[in-house]
Short mmCIF file of C-alpha atoms and ligand atoms in Angstrom, two decimals:
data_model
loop_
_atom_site.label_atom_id
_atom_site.label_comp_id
_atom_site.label_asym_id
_atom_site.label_seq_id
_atom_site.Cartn_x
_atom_site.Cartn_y
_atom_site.Cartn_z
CA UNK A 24 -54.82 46.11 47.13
CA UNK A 25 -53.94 49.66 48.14
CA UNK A 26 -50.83 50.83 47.69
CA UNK A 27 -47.58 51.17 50.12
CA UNK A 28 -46.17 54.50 49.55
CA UNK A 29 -42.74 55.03 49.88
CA UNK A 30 -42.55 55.82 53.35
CA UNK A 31 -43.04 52.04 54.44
CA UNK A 32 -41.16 49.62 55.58
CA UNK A 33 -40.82 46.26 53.56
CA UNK A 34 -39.62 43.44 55.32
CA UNK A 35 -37.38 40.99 53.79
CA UNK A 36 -37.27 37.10 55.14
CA UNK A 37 -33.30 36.82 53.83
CA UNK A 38 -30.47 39.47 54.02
CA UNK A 39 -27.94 38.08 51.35
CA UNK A 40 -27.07 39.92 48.33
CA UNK A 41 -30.67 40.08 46.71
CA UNK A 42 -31.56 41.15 49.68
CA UNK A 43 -28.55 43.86 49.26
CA UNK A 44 -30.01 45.02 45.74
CA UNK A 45 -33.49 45.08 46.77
CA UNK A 46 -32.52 47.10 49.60
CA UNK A 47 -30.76 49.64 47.59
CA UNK A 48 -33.66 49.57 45.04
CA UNK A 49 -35.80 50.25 47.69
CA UNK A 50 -34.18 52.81 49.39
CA UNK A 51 -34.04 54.72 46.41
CA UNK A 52 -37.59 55.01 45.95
CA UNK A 53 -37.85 56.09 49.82
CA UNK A 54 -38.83 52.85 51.53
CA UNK A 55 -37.18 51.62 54.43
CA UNK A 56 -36.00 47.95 54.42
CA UNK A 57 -35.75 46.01 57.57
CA UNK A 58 -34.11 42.13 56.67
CA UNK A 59 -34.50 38.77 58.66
CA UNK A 60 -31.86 35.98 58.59
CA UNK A 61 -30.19 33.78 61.30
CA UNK A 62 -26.97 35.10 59.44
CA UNK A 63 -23.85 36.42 61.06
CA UNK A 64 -24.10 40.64 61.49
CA UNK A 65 -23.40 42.75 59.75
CA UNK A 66 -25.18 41.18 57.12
CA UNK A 67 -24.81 42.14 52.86
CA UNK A 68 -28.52 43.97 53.62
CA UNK A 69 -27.82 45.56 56.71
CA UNK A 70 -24.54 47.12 55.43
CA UNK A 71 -26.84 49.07 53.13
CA UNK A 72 -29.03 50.37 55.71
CA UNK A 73 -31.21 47.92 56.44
CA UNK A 74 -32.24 47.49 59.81
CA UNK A 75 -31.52 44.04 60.68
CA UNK A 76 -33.30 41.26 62.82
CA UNK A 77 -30.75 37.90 63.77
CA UNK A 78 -33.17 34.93 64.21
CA UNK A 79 -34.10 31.73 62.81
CA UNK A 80 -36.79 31.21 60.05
CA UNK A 81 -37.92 28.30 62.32
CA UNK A 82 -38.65 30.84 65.40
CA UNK A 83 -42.42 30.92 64.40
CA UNK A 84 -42.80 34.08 67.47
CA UNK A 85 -39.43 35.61 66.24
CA UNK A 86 -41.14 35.65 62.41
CA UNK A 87 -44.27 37.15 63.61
CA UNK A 88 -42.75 39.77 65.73
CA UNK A 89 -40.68 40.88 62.89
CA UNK A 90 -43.64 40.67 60.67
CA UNK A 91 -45.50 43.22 62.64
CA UNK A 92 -42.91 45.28 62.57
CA UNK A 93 -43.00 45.79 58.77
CA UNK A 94 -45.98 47.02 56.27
CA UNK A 95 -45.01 44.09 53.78
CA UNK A 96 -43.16 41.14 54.14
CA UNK A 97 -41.21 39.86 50.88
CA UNK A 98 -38.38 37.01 50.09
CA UNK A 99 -34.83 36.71 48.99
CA UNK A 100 -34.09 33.40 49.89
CA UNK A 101 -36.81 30.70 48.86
CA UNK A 102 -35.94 28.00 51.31
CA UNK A 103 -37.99 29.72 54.57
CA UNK A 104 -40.75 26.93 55.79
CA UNK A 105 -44.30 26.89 54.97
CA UNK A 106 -45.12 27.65 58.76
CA UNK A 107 -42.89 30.95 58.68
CA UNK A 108 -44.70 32.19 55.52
CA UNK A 109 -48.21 31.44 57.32
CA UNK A 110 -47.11 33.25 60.56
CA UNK A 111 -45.69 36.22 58.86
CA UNK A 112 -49.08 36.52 56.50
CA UNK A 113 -51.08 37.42 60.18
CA UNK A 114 -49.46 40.24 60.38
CA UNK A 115 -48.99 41.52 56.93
CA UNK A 116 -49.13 40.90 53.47
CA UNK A 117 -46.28 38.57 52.15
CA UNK A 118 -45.86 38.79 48.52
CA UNK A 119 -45.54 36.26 46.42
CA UNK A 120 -47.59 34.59 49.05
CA UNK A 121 -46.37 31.05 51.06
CA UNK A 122 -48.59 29.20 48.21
CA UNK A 123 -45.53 30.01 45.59
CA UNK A 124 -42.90 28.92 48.04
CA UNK A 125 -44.85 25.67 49.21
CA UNK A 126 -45.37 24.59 45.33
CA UNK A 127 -41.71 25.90 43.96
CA UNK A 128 -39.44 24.55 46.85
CA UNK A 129 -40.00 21.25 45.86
CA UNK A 130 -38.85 20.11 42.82
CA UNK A 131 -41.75 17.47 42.77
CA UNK A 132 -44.39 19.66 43.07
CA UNK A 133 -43.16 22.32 41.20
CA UNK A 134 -42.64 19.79 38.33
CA UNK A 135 -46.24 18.70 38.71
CA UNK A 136 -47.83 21.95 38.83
CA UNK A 137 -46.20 23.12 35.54
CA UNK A 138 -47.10 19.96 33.84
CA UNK A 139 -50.77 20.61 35.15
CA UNK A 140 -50.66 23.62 33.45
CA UNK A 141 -49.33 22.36 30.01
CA UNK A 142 -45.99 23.80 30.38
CA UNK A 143 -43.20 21.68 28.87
CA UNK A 144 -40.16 19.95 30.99
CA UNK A 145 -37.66 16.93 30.57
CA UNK A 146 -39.97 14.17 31.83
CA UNK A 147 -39.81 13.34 35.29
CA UNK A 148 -40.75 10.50 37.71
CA UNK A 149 -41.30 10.76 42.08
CA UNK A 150 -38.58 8.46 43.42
CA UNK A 151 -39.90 7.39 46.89
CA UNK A 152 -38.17 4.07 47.34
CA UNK A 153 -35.84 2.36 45.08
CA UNK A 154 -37.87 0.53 43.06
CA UNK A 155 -39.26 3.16 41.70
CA UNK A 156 -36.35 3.38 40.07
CA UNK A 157 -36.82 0.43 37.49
CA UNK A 158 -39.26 1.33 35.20
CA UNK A 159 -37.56 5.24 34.21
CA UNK A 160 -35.15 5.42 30.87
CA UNK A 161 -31.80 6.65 31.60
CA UNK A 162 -29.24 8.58 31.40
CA UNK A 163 -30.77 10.72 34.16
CA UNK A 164 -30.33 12.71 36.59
CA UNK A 165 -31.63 11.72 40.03
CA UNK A 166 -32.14 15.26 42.71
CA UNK A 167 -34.02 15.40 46.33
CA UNK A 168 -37.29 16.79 45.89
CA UNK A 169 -36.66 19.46 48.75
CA UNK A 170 -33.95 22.11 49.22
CA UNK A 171 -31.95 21.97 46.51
CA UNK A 172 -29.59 24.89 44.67
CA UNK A 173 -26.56 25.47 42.50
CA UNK A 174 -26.56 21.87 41.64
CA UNK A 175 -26.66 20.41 44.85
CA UNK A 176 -28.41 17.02 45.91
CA UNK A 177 -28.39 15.65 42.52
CA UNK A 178 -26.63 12.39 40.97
CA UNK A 179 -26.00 12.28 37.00
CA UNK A 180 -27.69 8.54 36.76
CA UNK A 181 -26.70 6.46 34.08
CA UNK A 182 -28.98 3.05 34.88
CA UNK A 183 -31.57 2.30 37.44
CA UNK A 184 -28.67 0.32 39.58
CA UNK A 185 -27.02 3.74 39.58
CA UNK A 186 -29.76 5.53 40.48
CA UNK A 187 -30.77 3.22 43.46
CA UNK A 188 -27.32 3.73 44.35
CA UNK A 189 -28.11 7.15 44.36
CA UNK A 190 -30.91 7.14 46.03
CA UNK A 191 -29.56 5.43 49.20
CA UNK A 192 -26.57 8.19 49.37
CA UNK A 193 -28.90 10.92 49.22
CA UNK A 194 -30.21 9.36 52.58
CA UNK A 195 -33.70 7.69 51.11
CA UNK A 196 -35.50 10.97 50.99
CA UNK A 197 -38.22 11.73 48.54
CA UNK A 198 -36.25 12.52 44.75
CA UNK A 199 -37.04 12.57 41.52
CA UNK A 200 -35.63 11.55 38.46
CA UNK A 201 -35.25 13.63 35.46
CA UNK A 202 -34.39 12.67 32.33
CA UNK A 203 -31.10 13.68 31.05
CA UNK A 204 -31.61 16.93 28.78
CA UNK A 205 -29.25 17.10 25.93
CA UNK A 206 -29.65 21.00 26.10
CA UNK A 207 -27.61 23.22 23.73
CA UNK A 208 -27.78 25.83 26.36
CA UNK A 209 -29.30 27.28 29.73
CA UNK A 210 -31.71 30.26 29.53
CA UNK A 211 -34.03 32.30 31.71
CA UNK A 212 -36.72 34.92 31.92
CA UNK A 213 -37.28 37.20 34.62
CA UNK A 214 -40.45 38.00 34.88
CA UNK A 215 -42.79 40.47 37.02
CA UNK A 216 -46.76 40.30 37.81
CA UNK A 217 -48.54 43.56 39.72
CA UNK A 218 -51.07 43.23 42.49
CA UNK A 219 -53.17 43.66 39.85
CA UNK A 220 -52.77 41.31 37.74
CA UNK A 221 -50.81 43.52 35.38
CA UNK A 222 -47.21 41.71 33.06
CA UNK A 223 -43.82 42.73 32.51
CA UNK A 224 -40.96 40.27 31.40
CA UNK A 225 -37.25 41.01 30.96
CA UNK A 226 -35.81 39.47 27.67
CA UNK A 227 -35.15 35.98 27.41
CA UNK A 228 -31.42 35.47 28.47
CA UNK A 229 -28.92 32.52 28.01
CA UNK A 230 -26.69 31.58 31.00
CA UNK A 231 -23.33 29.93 31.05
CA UNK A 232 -22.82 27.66 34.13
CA UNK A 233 -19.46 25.97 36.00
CA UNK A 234 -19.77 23.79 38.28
CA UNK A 235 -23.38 23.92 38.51
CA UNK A 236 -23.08 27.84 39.27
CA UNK A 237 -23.85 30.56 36.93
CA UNK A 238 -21.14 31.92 35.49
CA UNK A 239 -22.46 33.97 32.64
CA UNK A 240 -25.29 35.67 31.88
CA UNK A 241 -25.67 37.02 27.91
CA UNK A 242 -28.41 39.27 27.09
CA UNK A 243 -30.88 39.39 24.78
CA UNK A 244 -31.67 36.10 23.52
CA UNK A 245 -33.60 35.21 20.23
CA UNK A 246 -37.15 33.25 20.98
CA UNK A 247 -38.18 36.16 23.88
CA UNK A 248 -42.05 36.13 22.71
CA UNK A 249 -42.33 32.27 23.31
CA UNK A 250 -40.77 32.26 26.34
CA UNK A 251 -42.79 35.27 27.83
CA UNK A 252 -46.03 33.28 26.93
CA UNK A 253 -44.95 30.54 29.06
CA UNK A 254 -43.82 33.20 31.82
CA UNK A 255 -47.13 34.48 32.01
CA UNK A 256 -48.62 31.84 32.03
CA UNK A 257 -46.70 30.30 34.96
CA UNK A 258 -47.24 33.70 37.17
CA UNK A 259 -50.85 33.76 36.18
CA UNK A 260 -51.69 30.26 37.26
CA UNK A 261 -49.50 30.53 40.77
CA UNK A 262 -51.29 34.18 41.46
CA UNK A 263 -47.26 35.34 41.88
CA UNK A 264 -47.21 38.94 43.01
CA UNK A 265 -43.24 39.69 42.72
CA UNK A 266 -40.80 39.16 40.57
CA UNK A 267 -40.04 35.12 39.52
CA UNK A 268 -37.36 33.63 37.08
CA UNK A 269 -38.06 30.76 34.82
CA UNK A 270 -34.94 28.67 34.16
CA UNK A 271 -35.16 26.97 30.86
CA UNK A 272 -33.40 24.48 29.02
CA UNK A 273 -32.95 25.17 25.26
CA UNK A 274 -33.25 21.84 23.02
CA UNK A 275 -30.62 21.96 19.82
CA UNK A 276 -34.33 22.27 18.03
CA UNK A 277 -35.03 25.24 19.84
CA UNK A 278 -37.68 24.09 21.98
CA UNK A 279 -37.95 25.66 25.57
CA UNK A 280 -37.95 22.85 28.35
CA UNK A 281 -39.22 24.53 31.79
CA UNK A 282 -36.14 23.51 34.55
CA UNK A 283 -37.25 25.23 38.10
CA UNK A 284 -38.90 28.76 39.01
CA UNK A 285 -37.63 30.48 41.67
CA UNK A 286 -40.24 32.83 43.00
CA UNK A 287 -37.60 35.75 43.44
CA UNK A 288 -35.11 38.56 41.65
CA UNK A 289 -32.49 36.03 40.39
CA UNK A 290 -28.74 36.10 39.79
CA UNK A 291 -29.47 36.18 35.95
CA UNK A 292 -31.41 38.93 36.46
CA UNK A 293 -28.37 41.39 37.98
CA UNK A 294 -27.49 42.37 34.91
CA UNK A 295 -30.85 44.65 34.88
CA UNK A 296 -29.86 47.22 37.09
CA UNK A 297 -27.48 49.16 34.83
CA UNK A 298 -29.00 47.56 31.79
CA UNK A 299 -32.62 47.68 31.68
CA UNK A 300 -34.54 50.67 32.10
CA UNK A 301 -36.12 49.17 35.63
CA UNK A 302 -34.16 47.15 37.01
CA UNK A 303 -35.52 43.39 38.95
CA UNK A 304 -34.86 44.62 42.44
CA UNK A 305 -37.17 47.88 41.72
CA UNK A 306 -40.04 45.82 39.93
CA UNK A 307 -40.12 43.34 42.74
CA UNK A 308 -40.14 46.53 45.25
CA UNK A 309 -43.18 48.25 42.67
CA UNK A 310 -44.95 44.93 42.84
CA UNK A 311 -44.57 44.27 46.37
CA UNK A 312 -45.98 47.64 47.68
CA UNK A 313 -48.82 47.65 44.43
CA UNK A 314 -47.22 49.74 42.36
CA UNK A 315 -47.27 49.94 38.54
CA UNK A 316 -44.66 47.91 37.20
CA UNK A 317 -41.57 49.79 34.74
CA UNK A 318 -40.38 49.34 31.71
CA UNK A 319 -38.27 46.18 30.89
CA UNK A 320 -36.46 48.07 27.38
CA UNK A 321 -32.82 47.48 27.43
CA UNK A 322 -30.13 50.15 27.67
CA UNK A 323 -28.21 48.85 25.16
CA UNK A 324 -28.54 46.68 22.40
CA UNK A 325 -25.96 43.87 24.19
CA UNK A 326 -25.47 43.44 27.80
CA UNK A 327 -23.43 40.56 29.86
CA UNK A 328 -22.62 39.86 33.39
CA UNK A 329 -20.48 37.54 35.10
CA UNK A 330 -19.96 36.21 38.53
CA UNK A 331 -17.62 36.66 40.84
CA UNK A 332 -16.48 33.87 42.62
CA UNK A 333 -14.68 33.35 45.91
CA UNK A 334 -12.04 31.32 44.15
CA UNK A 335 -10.91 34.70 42.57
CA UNK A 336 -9.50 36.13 45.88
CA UNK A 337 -5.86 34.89 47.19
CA UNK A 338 -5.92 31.91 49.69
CA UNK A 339 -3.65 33.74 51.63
CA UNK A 340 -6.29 36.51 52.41
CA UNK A 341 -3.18 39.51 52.56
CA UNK A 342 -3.85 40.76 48.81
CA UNK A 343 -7.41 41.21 47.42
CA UNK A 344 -8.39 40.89 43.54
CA UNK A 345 -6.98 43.90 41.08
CA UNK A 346 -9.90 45.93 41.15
CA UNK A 347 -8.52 48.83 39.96
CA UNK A 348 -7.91 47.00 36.89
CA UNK A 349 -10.77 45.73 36.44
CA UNK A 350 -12.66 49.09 36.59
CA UNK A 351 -10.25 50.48 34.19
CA UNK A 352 -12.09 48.80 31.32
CA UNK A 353 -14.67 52.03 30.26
CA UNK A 354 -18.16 51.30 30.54
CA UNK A 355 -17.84 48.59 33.17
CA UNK A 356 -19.77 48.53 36.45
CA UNK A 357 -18.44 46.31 39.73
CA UNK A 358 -20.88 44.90 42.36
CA UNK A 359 -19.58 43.40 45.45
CA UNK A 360 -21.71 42.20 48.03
CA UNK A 361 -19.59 43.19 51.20
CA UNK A 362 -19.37 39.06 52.12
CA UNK A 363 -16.46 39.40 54.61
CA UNK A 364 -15.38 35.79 53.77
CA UNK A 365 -14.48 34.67 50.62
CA UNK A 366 -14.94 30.95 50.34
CA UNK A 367 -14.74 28.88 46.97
CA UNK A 368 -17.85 28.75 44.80
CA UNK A 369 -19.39 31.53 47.29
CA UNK A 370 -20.98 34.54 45.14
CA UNK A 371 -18.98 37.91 46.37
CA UNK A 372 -20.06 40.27 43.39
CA UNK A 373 -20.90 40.56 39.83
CA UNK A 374 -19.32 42.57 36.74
CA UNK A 375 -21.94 43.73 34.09
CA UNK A 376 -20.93 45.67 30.60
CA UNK A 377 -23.64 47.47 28.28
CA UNK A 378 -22.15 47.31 24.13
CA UNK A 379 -23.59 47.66 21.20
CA UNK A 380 -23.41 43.53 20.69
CA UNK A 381 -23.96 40.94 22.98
CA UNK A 382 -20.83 39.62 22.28
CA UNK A 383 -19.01 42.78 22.76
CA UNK A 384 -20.61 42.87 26.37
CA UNK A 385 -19.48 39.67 27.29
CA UNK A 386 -15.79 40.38 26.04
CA UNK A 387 -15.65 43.35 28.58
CA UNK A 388 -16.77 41.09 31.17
CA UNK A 389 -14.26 38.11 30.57
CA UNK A 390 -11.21 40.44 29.96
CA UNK A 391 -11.73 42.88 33.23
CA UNK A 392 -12.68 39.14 35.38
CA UNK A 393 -9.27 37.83 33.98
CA UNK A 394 -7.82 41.43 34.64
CA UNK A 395 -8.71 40.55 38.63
P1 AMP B 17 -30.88 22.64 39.10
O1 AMP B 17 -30.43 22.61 40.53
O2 AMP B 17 -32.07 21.84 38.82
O3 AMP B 17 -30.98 24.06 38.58
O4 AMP B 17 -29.70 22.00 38.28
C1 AMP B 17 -28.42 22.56 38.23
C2 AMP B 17 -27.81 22.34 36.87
O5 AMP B 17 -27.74 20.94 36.57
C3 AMP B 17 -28.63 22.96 35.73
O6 AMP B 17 -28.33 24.30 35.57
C4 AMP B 17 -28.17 22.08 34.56
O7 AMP B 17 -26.92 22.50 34.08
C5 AMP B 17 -28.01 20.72 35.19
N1 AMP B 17 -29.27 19.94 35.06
C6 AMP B 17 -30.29 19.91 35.95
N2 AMP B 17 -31.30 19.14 35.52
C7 AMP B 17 -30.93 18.65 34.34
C8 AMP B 17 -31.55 17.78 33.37
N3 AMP B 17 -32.74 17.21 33.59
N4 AMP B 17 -30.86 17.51 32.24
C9 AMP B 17 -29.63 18.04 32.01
N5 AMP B 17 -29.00 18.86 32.88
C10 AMP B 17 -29.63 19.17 34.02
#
């Protein structure tokens, strides 16, 4: 593929805050950003100079007109139909192309693909009626197959009467059962292949959930090597171009259990831009318009982020959080995402802190979220 010099315009299907970073990512290198979404203006992305399109994903015309309006068209938001992905790819590259989104949006398929390839998960069965609920081993956990995040449209299952029960409250649509991983904790790799084939991965990290939401993200993690093998792998085999994160489970043995991909810079990956030498947003701009991909070396031995939350702002929407207290911590750096709502469990910003520990890092991020 030749390569998009800055100069172009790379279109993003999306405009929420990954959008945000990739725009700023990209504008720093001297691309222009223009971002789709059916999403109230102005959106996280256009506040940042994007120029902004309001449609719907399911407005195959409105898709293609923005497509040929653009010299690449990328993601931030996995969820966008099979048909948009299609129409856009007429009228310019899309990167990673619809085949990633078609096989990772489902959790069936995805789960079948990585098994194809050898890759290790918690074993799984397609639930397509209710019988098919007898013959599994439980506890499990029961989840639609389609458009699912943050923990939502799944059941914790602990028989099949349960799980039929389930089934029927998640409105008979196709599911699948999972069995229940006794994990000691969540992990992920980011990881980045070129138009060329060429392989960077960001250190493995662990992450720290609450209520199905990621709360914490603690970087590096021991066992990096094994879980950049099975990284590659899974880029290799689904010909990603763009940045994808693998989100693992880690067994009290230590073995790496493959949980979903999402074919996109992810939320554990934020903690790149002030503490990795290229940050996610910029490799999934470099990869994107065919350039070589940067480094992934840390800035610091430690590094941590945390989430913030639309719980932390007052219900009574007169005072905001104490950021000036916050920011007094040295060495920390504040991300909001210009959300002009802040609703519980919504994502408004991040904190991230570089140390010389892991654990220091994630001290400065607890003590300035609780200094909020
Ligand atoms: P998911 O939407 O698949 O990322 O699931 C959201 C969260 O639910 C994960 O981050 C885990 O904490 C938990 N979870 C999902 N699947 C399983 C599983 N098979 N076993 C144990 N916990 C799970």
């Amino acid at each position: 593929m030749s390569i998009l010099n800055p100069g172009a315009t790379i279109g993003v299907l999306g405009s929420g805050q990954l959008g945000r970073m990739m725009a700023q990512a990209a504008s720093r290198l001297g691309y222009h950003v223009a971002c789709f979404s059916p999403d109230a203006s102005p959106t996280p992305c256009a506040q940042v100079g994007a120029r902004e399109v309001t449609g719907s994903y399911d407005d195959l015309e409105a898709v293609a007109a923005f497509a040929k309006s653009v010299d690449v068209v990328t993601f931030e938001f996995e969820n966008v139909s099979s048909a948009a992905a299609e129409t856009a790819a007429k009228y310019a590259p899309v990167r990673p192309g619809g085949h990633v989104l078609h096989t990772t949006q489902n959790r069936l398929r995805e789960k079948r693909f990585l098994q194809k390839i050898g890759v290790p998960t918690a074993a799984f069965q397609a639930v397509e009626s209710a019988s098919d609920c007898d013959s599994f081993h439980y506890p499990a956990i029961l989840k639609t197959a389609g458009f699912g995040y943050d923990g939502k449209g799944q059941r914790k299952v602990g028989s099949a009467a349960e799980a039929k029960a389930a089934f029927l409250e998640l409105g008979e649509q196709a599911c699948i059962l999972e069995e229940l991983v006794a994990f000691a904790y969540e992990a992920s790799i980011v990881a980045v292949r070129g138009s060329d084939g060429s392989f960077v991965a960001f250190p493995l990290v662990r992450n720290d959930h609450v209520n199905h939401i990621l709360d914490l993200t603690t970087v590096p993690l021991a066992g990096s090597a094994e879980a950049e093998a099975l990284a590659q792998g899974i880029l290799e085999a689904l010909e990603v171009v763009g940045v994808l994160c693998v989100e693992l489970f880690v067994t009290p043995e230590g073995q790496l259990l493959v949980n979903e991909l999402a074919p996109r810079p992810h939320n554990s990956g934020h903690w790149s831009i002030e503490g990795a030498a290229t940050s996610q947003f910029e490799q999934q701009v470099r990869a994107v318009c065919g350039l070589p991909l940067g480094s992934t070396a840390l800035r610091a031995p430690g590094v941590a982020m945390a989430n913030l939350l639309g719980d932390l702002w007052p219900a009574d929407e007169t005072s905001a959080p104490d950021w000036a207290a916050a920011l007094a911590v040295p060495g920390l750096h504040l991300h909001l995402y210009g959300k002009a709502q802040a609703r519980k469990g919504r994502k408004m910003g991040h904190l991230t802190a570089l140390a010389a520990t892991s654990e220091e890092a994630v001290q400065m991020v607890l003590r300035a979220r609780q200094l909020l």
